[in-house]
XYZ file of C-alpha atoms in Angstrom:
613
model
C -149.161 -53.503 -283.795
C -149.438 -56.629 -285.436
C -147.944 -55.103 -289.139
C -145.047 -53.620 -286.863
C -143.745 -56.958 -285.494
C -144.444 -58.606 -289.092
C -142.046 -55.193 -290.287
C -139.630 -56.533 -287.360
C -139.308 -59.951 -289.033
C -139.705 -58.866 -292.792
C -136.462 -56.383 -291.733
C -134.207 -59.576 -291.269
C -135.674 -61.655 -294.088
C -134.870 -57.783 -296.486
C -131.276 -58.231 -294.855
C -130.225 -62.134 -294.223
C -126.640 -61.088 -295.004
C -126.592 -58.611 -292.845
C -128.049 -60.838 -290.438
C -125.937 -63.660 -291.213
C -122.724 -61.234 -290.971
C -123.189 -59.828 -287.535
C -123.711 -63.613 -286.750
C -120.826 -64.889 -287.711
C -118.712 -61.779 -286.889
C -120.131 -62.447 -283.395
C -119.991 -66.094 -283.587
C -116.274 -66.123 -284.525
C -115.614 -63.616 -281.791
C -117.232 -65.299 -279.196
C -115.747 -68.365 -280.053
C -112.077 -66.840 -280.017
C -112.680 -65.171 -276.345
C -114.590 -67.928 -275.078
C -111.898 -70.342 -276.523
C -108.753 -69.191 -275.755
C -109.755 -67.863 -272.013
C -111.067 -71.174 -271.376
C -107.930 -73.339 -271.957
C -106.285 -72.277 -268.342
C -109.822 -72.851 -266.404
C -110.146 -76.035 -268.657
C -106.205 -77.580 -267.419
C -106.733 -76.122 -263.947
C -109.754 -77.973 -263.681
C -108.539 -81.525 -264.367
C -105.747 -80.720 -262.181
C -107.662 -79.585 -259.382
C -109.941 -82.815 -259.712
C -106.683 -84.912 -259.963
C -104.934 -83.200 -256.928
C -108.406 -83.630 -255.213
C -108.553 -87.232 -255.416
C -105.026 -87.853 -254.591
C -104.944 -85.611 -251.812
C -102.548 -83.062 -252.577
C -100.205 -81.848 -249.825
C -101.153 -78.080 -248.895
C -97.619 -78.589 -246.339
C -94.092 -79.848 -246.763
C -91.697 -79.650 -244.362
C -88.304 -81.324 -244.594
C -86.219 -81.378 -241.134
C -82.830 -80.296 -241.122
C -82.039 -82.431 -238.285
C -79.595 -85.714 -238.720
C -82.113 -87.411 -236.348
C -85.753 -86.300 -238.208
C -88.436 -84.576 -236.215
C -88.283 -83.973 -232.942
C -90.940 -84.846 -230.193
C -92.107 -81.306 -229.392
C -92.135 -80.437 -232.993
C -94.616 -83.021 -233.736
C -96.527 -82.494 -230.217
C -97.079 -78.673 -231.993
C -98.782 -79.782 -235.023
C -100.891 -82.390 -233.154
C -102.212 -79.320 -231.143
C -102.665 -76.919 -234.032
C -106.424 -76.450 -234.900
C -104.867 -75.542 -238.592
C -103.638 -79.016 -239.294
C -105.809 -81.543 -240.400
C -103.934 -84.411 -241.121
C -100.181 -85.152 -241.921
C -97.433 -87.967 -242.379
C -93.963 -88.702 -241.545
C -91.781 -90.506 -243.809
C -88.057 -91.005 -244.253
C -86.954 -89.238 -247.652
C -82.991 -89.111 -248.262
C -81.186 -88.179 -251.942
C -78.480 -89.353 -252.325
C -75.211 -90.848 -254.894
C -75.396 -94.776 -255.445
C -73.110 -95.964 -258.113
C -73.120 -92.989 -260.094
C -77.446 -92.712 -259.818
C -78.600 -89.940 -257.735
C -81.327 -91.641 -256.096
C -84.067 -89.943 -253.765
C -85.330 -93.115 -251.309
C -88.715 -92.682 -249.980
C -90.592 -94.834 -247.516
C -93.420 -94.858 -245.793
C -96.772 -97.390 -245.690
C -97.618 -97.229 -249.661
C -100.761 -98.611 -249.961
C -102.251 -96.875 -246.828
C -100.893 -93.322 -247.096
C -103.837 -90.689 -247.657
C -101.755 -87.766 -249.047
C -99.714 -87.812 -251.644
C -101.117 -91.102 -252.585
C -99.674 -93.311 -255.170
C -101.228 -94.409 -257.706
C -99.923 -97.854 -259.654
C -99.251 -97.800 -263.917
C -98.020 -101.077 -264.109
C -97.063 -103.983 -262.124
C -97.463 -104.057 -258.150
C -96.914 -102.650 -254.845
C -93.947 -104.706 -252.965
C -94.655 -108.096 -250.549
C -91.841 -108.330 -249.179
C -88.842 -105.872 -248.021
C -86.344 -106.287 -251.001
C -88.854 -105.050 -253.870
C -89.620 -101.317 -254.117
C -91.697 -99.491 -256.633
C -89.801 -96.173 -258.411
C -91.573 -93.290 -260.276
C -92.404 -93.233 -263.745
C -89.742 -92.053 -266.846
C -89.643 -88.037 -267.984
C -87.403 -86.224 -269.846
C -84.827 -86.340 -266.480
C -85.990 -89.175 -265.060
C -84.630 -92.500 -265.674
C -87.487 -94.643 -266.944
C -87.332 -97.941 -265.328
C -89.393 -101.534 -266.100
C -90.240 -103.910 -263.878
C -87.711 -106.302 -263.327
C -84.684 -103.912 -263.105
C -82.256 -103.554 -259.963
C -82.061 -100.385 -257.796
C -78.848 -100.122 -255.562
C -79.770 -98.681 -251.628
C -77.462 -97.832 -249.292
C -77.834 -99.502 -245.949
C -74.475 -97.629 -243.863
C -71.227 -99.378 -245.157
C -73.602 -101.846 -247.501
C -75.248 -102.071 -250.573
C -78.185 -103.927 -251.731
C -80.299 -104.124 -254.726
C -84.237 -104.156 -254.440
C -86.269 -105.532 -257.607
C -88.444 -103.181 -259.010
C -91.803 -104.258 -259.366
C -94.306 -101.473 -260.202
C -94.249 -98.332 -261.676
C -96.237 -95.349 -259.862
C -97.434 -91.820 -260.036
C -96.755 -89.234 -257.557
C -98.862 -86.340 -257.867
C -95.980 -84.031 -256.513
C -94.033 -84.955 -259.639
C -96.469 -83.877 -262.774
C -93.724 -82.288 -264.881
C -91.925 -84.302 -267.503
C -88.841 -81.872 -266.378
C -87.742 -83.586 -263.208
C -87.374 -82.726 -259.883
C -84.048 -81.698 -258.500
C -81.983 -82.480 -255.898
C -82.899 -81.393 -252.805
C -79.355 -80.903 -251.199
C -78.221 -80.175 -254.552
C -79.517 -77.563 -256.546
C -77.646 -77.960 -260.114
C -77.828 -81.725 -260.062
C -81.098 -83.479 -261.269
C -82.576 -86.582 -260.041
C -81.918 -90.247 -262.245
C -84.735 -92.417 -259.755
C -87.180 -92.147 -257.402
C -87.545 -94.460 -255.029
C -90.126 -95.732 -252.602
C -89.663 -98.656 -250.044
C -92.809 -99.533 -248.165
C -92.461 -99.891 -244.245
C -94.551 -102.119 -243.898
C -92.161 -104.906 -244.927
C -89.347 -104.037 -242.636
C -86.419 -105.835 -242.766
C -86.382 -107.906 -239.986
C -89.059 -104.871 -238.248
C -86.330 -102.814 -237.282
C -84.210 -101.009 -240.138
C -86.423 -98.870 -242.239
C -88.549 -98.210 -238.642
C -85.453 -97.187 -237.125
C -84.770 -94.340 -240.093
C -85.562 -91.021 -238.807
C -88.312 -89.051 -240.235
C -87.045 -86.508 -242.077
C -89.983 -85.578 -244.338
C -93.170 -84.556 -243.285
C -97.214 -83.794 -245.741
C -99.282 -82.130 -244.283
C -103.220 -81.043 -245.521
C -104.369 -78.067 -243.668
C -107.988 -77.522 -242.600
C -108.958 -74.570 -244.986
C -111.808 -71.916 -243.844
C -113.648 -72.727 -247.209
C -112.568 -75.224 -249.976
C -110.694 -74.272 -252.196
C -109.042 -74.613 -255.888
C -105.890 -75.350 -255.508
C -105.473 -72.386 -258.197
C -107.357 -70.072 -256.410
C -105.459 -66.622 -255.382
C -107.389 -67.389 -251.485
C -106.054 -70.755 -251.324
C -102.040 -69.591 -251.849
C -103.105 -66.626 -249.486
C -104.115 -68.926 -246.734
C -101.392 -71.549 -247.445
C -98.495 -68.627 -247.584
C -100.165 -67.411 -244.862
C -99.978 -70.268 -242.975
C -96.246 -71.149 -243.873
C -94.874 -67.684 -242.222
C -96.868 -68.373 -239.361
C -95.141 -71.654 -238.856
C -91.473 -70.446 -239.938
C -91.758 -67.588 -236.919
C -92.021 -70.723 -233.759
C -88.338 -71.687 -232.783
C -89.427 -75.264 -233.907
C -89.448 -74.826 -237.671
C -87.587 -71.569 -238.108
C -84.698 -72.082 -241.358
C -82.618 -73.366 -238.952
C -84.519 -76.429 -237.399
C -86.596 -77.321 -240.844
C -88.030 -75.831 -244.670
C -91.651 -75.396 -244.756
C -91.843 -75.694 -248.170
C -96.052 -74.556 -249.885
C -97.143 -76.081 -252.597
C -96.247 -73.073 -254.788
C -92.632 -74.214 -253.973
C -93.142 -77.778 -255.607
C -91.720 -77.479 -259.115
C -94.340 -79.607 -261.110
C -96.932 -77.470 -259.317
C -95.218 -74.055 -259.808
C -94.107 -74.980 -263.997
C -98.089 -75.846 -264.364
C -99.412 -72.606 -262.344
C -96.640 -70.725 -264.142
C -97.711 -71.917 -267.987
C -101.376 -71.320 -267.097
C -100.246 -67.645 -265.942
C -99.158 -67.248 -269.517
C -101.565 -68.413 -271.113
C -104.074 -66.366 -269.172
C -101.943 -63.370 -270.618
C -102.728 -64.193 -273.840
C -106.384 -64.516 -273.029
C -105.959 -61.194 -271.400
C -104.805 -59.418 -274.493
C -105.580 -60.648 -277.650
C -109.373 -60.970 -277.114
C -109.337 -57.339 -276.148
C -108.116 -56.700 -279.563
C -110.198 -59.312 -280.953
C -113.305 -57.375 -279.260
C -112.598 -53.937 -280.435
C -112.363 -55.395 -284.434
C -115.468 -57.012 -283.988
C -117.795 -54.254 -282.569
C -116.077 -52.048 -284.991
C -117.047 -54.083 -287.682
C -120.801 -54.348 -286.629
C -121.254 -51.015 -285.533
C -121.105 -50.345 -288.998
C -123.135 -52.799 -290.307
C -125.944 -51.564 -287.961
C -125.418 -48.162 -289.135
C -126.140 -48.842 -292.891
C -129.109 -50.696 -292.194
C -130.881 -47.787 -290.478
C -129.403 -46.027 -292.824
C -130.832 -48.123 -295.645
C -134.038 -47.535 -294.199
C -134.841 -44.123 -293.414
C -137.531 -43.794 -295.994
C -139.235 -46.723 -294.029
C -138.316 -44.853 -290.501
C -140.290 -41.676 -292.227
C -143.169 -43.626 -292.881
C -143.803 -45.373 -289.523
C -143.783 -41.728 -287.997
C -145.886 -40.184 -290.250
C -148.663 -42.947 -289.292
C -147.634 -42.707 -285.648
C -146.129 -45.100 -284.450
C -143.443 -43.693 -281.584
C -139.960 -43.411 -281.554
C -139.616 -46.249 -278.804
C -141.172 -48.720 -281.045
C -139.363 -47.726 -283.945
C -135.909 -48.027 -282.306
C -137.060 -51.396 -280.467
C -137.371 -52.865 -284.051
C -133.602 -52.381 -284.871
C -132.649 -53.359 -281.503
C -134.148 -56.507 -282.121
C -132.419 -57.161 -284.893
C -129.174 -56.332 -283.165
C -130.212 -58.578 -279.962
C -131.565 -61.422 -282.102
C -128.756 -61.372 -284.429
C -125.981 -61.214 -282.125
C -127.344 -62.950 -279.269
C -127.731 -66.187 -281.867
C -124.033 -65.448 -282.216
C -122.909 -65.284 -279.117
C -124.490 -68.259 -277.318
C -123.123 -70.677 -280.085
C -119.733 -69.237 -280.526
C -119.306 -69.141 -276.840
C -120.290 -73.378 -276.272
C -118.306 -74.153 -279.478
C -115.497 -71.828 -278.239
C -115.395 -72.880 -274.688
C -115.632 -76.659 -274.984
C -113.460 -76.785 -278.712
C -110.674 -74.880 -278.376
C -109.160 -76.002 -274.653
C -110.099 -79.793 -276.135
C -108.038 -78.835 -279.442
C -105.191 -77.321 -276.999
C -105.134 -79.685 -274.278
C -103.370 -82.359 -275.610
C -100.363 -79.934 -276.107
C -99.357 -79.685 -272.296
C -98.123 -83.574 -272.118
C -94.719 -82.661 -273.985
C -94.241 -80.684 -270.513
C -96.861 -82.825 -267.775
C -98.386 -85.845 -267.402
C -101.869 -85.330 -267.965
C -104.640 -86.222 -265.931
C -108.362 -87.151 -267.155
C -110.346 -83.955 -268.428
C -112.522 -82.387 -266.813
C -115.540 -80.345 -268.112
C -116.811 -77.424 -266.285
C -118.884 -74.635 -266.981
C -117.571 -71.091 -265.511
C -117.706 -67.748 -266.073
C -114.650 -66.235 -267.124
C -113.219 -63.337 -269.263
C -114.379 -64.834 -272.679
C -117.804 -64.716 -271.753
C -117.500 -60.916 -270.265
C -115.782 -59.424 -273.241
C -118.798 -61.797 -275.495
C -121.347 -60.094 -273.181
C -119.158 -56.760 -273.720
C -119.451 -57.172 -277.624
C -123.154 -57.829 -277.658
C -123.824 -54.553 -275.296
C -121.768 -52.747 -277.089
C -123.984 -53.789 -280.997
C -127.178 -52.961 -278.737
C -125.301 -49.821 -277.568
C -124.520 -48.652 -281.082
C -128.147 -49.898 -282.803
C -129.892 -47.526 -279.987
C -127.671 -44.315 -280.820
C -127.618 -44.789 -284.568
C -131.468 -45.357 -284.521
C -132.048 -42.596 -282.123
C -129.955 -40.044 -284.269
C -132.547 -41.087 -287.449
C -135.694 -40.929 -285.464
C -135.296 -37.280 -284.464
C -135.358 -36.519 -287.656
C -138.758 -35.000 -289.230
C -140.551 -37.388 -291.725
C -140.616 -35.213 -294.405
C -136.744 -35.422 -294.129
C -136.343 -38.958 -293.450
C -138.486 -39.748 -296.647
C -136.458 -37.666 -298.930
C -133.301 -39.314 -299.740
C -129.895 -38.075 -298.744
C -128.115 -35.898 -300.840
C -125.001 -37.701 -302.203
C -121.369 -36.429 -300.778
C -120.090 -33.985 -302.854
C -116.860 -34.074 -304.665
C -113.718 -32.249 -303.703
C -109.987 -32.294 -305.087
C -107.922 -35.036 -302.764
C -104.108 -34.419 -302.391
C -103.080 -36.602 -305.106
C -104.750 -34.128 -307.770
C -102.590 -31.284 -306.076
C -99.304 -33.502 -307.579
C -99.695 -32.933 -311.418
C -96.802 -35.290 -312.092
C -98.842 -38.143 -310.660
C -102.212 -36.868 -311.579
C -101.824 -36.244 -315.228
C -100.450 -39.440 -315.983
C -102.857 -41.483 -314.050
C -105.719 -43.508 -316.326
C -109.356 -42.105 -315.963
C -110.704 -45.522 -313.790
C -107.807 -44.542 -311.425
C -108.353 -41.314 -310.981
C -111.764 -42.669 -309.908
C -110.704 -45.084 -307.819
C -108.710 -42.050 -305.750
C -111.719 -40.018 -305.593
C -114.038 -42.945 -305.059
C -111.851 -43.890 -301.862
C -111.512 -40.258 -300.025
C -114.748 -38.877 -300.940
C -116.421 -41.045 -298.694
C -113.890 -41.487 -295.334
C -116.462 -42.823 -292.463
C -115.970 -46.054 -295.200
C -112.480 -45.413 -295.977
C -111.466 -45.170 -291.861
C -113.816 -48.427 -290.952
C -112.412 -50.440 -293.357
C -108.954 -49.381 -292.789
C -109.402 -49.711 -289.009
C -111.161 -53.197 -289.303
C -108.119 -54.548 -292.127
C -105.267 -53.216 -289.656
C -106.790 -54.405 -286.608
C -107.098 -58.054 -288.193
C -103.431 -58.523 -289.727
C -102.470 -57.074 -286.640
C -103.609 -59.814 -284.354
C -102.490 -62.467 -287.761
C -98.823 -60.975 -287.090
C -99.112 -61.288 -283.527
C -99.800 -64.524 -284.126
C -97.102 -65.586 -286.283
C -94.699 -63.495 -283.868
C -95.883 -65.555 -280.953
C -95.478 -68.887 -283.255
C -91.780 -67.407 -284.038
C -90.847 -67.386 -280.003
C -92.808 -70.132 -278.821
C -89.528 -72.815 -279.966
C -87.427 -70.484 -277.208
C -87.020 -72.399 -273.718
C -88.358 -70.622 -270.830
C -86.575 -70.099 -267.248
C -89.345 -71.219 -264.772
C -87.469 -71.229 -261.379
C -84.287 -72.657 -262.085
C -85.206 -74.482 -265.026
C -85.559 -74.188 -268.995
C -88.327 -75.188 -269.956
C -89.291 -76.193 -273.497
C -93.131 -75.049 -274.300
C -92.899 -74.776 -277.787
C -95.415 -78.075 -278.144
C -97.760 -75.859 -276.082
C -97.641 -72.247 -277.459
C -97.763 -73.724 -281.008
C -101.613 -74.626 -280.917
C -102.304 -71.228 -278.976
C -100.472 -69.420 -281.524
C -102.221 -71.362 -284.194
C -105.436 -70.488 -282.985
C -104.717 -66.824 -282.951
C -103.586 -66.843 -286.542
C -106.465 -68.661 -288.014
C -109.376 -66.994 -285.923
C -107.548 -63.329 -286.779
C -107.125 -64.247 -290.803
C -110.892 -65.843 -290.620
C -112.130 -62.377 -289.118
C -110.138 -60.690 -291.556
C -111.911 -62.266 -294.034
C -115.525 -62.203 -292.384
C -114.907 -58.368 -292.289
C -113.605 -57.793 -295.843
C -116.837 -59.572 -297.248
C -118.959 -57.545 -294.861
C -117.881 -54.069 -295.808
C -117.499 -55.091 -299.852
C -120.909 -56.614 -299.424
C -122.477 -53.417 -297.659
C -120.412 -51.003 -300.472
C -122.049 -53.231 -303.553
C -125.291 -52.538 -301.824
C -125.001 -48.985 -301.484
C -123.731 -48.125 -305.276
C -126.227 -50.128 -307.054
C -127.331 -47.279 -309.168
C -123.459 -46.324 -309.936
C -123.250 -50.011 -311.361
C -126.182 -50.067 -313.330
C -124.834 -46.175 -314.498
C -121.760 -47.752 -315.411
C -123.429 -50.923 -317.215
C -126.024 -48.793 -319.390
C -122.899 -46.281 -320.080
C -121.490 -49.659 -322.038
C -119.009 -50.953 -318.789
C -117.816 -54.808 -319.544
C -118.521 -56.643 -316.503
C -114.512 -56.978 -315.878
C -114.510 -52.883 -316.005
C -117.430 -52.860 -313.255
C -116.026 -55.649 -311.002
C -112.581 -53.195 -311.335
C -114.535 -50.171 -310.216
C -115.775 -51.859 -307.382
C -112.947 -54.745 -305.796
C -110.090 -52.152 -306.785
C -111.119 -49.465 -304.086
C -111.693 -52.190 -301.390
C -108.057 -53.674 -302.329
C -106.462 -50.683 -301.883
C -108.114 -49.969 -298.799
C -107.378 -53.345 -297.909
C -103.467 -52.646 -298.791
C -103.494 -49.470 -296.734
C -105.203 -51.190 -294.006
C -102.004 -54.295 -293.744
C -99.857 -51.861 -293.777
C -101.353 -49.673 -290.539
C -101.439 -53.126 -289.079
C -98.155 -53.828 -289.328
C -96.857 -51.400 -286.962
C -99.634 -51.993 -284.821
C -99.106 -55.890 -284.888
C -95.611 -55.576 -283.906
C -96.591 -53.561 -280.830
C -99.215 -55.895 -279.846
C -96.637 -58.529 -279.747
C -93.861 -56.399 -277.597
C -96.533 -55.984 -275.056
C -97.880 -59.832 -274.908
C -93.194 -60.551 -275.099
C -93.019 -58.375 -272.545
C -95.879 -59.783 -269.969
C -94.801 -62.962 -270.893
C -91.183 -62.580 -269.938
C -89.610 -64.417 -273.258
C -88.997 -64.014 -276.683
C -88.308 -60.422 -278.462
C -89.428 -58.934 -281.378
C -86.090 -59.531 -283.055
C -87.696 -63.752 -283.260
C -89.506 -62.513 -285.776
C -89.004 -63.997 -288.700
C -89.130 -62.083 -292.467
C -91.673 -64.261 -293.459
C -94.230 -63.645 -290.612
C -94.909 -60.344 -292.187
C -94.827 -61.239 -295.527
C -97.313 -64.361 -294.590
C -99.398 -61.110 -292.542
C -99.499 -59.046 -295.755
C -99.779 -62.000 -298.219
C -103.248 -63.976 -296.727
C -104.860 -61.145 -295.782
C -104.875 -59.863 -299.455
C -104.923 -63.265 -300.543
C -108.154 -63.155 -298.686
C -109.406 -60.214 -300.098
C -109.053 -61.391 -303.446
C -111.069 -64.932 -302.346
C -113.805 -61.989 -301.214
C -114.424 -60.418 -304.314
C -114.348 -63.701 -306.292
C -117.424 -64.623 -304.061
C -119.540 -61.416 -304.596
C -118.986 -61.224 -308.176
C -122.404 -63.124 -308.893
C -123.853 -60.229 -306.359
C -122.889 -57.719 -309.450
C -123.908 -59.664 -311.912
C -127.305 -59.863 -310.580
C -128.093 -55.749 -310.341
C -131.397 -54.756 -312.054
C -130.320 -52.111 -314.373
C -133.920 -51.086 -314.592
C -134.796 -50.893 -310.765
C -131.556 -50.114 -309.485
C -132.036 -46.561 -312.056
C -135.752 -45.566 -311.186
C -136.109 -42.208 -308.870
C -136.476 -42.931 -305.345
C -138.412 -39.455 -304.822
């Protein structure tokens, strides 16, 4: 028992770079998933928190009456078991000297939803100072000191701005528009505290026309949970069906109908797509890729297999010892891609959203999403794949296991069927043909693995193409070009990275298999540039074959993320995305072989030629 679990260890110290390569093919997987699903969870999470503590309105209703809310209308809500709190104010927009202007008032300092919260300067002390909210890219940004105009009937007067606020109703840098007028924007807004009343009687007399509300919820919610907008929507139609606040007496507006809150839900939705599809992809290149790492090492080591049954020891244990390889191996992987991944990558990409929002503090939280099921997927599925490979070996008699397979035999390929082409081709090519369709398990993972990489690279670059397009959210264009260009950038460099992880795997797993054909071709009197040819030339031209099966495949990937995004169009795509696609990933390749040539030069002529039988 105790030489078994020393064979266990002694089989990852015989194969630290296969080891090392599931690792880091799991580590970089993990990492991607982990990453790129975490960046909505990671934004909706300091929104939530910010929305939290500045008590977010679940309710708006605006009344449609000259004269604000009536008495019965507020007499219902004060009876409804659903509300839990709300607030009248008087809200008006309206054209002052060319500014359209939306007035707000209400007790500032005291309100508990919506509340304010001051950037610079101070509330008002006394009726003729007001504080307005902070510059975008539609709203006028004011300083303290300027004059605001506000209509009072047939007069004007100006009120000194003296702070600058946040309103957590207006998070998006792309205004807020009118509310009587859809196709006009707003320049200011404005609020005027009622506490300092002109005299007492003016801005009390204004009717309320504007009502928050925060509903008592049956559990507490995210404001991004699916439940919450259920209960909130649900809420809304139950309201709009009472004569009181049907469409014609008022507009129960959700929060889903707020445009700062609806651009921010909407972008996240987007993103989410991405983190839908691409680490699906991403998944499926990666277990490829180790499957077939796992099978060569059993492979490797059937005479060892033979020799552990021939003393006894069961199947079970034998197969336990490559599964933990597999679980050791990958589960190293997994854990540290998924921390780097989660808490990295939504850091690296957060900063991105403040071209479109104000952005509030981040928060970091912990939770399960589809990164970590698709990294949980990927390690099942290496376990899944060590099990069946080293089940198919160990049913195998000893006597056959410690006799050495016999080696593929050679067959005419199509190419020597074309004489033209055949007779004219150089001996080390004709080699190179056979070389690469006598064996076709290697030929088809390699293939697979290339095209499945540059296929999520050109995605990439494709998505990087249409991310400078404005988006229609609502009514509005906007520009997220400052916040698909990281997300795109991340896809590109994790796909060309894995490219590259799975180019050295394979070449490092075919140099170990054709030892003895090296050291044949070095006692035959091969220079070491001939050998390194009869080696890196097969995997390039795999490699080539492989980009250009990922092309077509890439291009599809990206109609079906264009298409559940609702922008761009595969006509974005610039010239140079696919030439970039084809040109790293065999730029790559060649940065691969340059790295294993010392791995040649190091073959034992002498052992690699002595008779395994």
């Amino acid at each position: 028992m105790k030489a078994f679990i020393l064979s266990c260890f002694r089989t990852i110290k015989d194969n630290v770079s296969r080891f090392f390569a599931i690792l880091f093919i799991l580590l970089l997987g993990s990492m991607f998933v982990t990453g790129v699903a975490g960046i909505s969870p990671h934004v909706e999470a300091s929104y939530n928190d910010f929305y939290q503590q500045r008590q977010l309105s679940d309710i708006q209703i605006m009344s449609k009456s000259t004269t604000g809310f009536s008495t019965e209308q507020l007499e219902y809500l004060n009876n409804d078991e659903k509300v839990n709190y709300y607030e009248t104010l008087y809200q008006v927009d309206m054209e002052v000297e060319t500014l359209n202007i939306r007035y707000a008032a209400y007790d500032l300092q005291n309100s508990k939803i919506n509340t304010l919260q001051l950037i610079e300067g101070s509330f008002p002390t006394q009726f003729t100072e007001v504080v307005v909210e902070q510059g975008s890219n539609t709203i006028r940004s004011m300083n303290v000191g300027d004059i605001v105009p506000f209509s009072m009937g047939p007069t004007t007067i100006y009120l000194k701005v003296v702070g600058i606020v946040t309103n957590p109703l207006y998070m998006c840098k792309e205004g807020d528009f009118n509310m009587n007028t859809d196709d006009v924007s707003l320049d200011i807004i404005c609020y005027l505290d009622s506490d300092l009343d002109l005299d007492e009687t003016y801005i009390s007399s204004l009717p309320k026309t504007c009502l928050y509300m925060d509903l008592n919820m049956s559990e507490k919610f995210n404001y991004f949970d699916n439940k919450y907008e259920d209960e909130v929507k649900q809420y809304q139609t139950s309201l709009e069906e009472t004569d009181l606040f049907s469409e014609e007496n008022a507009a129960v507006l959700t929060l889903f109908e707020n445009k700062s809150f609806a651009v921010l839900q909407n972008v996240c939705n987007k993103i989410n797509i991405i983190a839908l599809i691409f680490p699906i992809f991403f998944a499926l290149v990666v277990s490829l890729v180790c499957l077939t790492t796992m099978s060569r090492l059993i492979d490797d080591e059937r005479g060892q297999i033979g020799c552990f049954k021939s003393i006894g020891i069961s199947n079970r244990r034998i197969i336990n010892k490559y599964l933990f390889f597999s679980i050791v191996c990958s589960s190293i992987g997994a854990v540290i891609g998924c921390f780097i991944g989660y808490y990295l990558l939504p850091y690296a990409v957060y900063p991105a959203f403040e071209n479109v929002f104000f952005l509030p503090t981040e928060l970091f939280i912990l939770e399960f999403n589809l990164g970590f099921a698709s990294t949980i997927i990927m390690v099942i599925c290496i376990i899944l794949v060590t099990f069946y490979v080293a089940y198919k070996e160990v049913k195998n008699k000893p006597v056959d296991l410690l006799r050495p397979k016999a080696p593929k035999a050679g067959k005419k390929i199509f190419l020597e069927r074309i004489p033209f082409i055949w007779n004219h081709l150089k001996f080390k090519y004709k080699s190179t043909a056979r070389n690469i369709f006598r064996y076709m398990g290697r030929f088809l993972m390699i293939v697979i693995s290339v095209a499945g990489s540059s296929a999520l690279a050109l995605a990439g670059f494709g998505l990087l193409n249409v991310s400078s397009e404005k988006v229609l959210i609502g009514e509005t264009y906007i520009d997220l070009s400052d916040t698909m260009i990281p997300v795109s950038t991340i896809v590109i460099i994790f796909s060309l990275c894995l490219c590259m992880l799975v180019i050295y795997n394979l070449t490092n797993m075919n140099i170990g298999e054709r030892k003895r054909e090296i050291a044949t071709l070095e006692v035959l009197g091969y220079h070491y540039k001939e050998v390194y040819g009869y080696i890196f030339r097969e995997i390039f031209v795999m490699s080539v074959i492989g980009v250009l099966f990922g092309l077509p495949f890439g291009i599809a990937l990206l109609y079906l993320i264009l298409t559940q995004l609702g922008f761009g169009d595969i006509s974005n795509v610039k010239y140079y995305s696919y030439l970039l696609t084809i040109g790293l990933t065999l730029l790559f390749s060649v940065f691969v072989y340059v790295l294993l040539i010392p791995k040649i030069k190091k073959v034992d002529m002498n052992e690699s030629l002595k008779s395994i039988e």
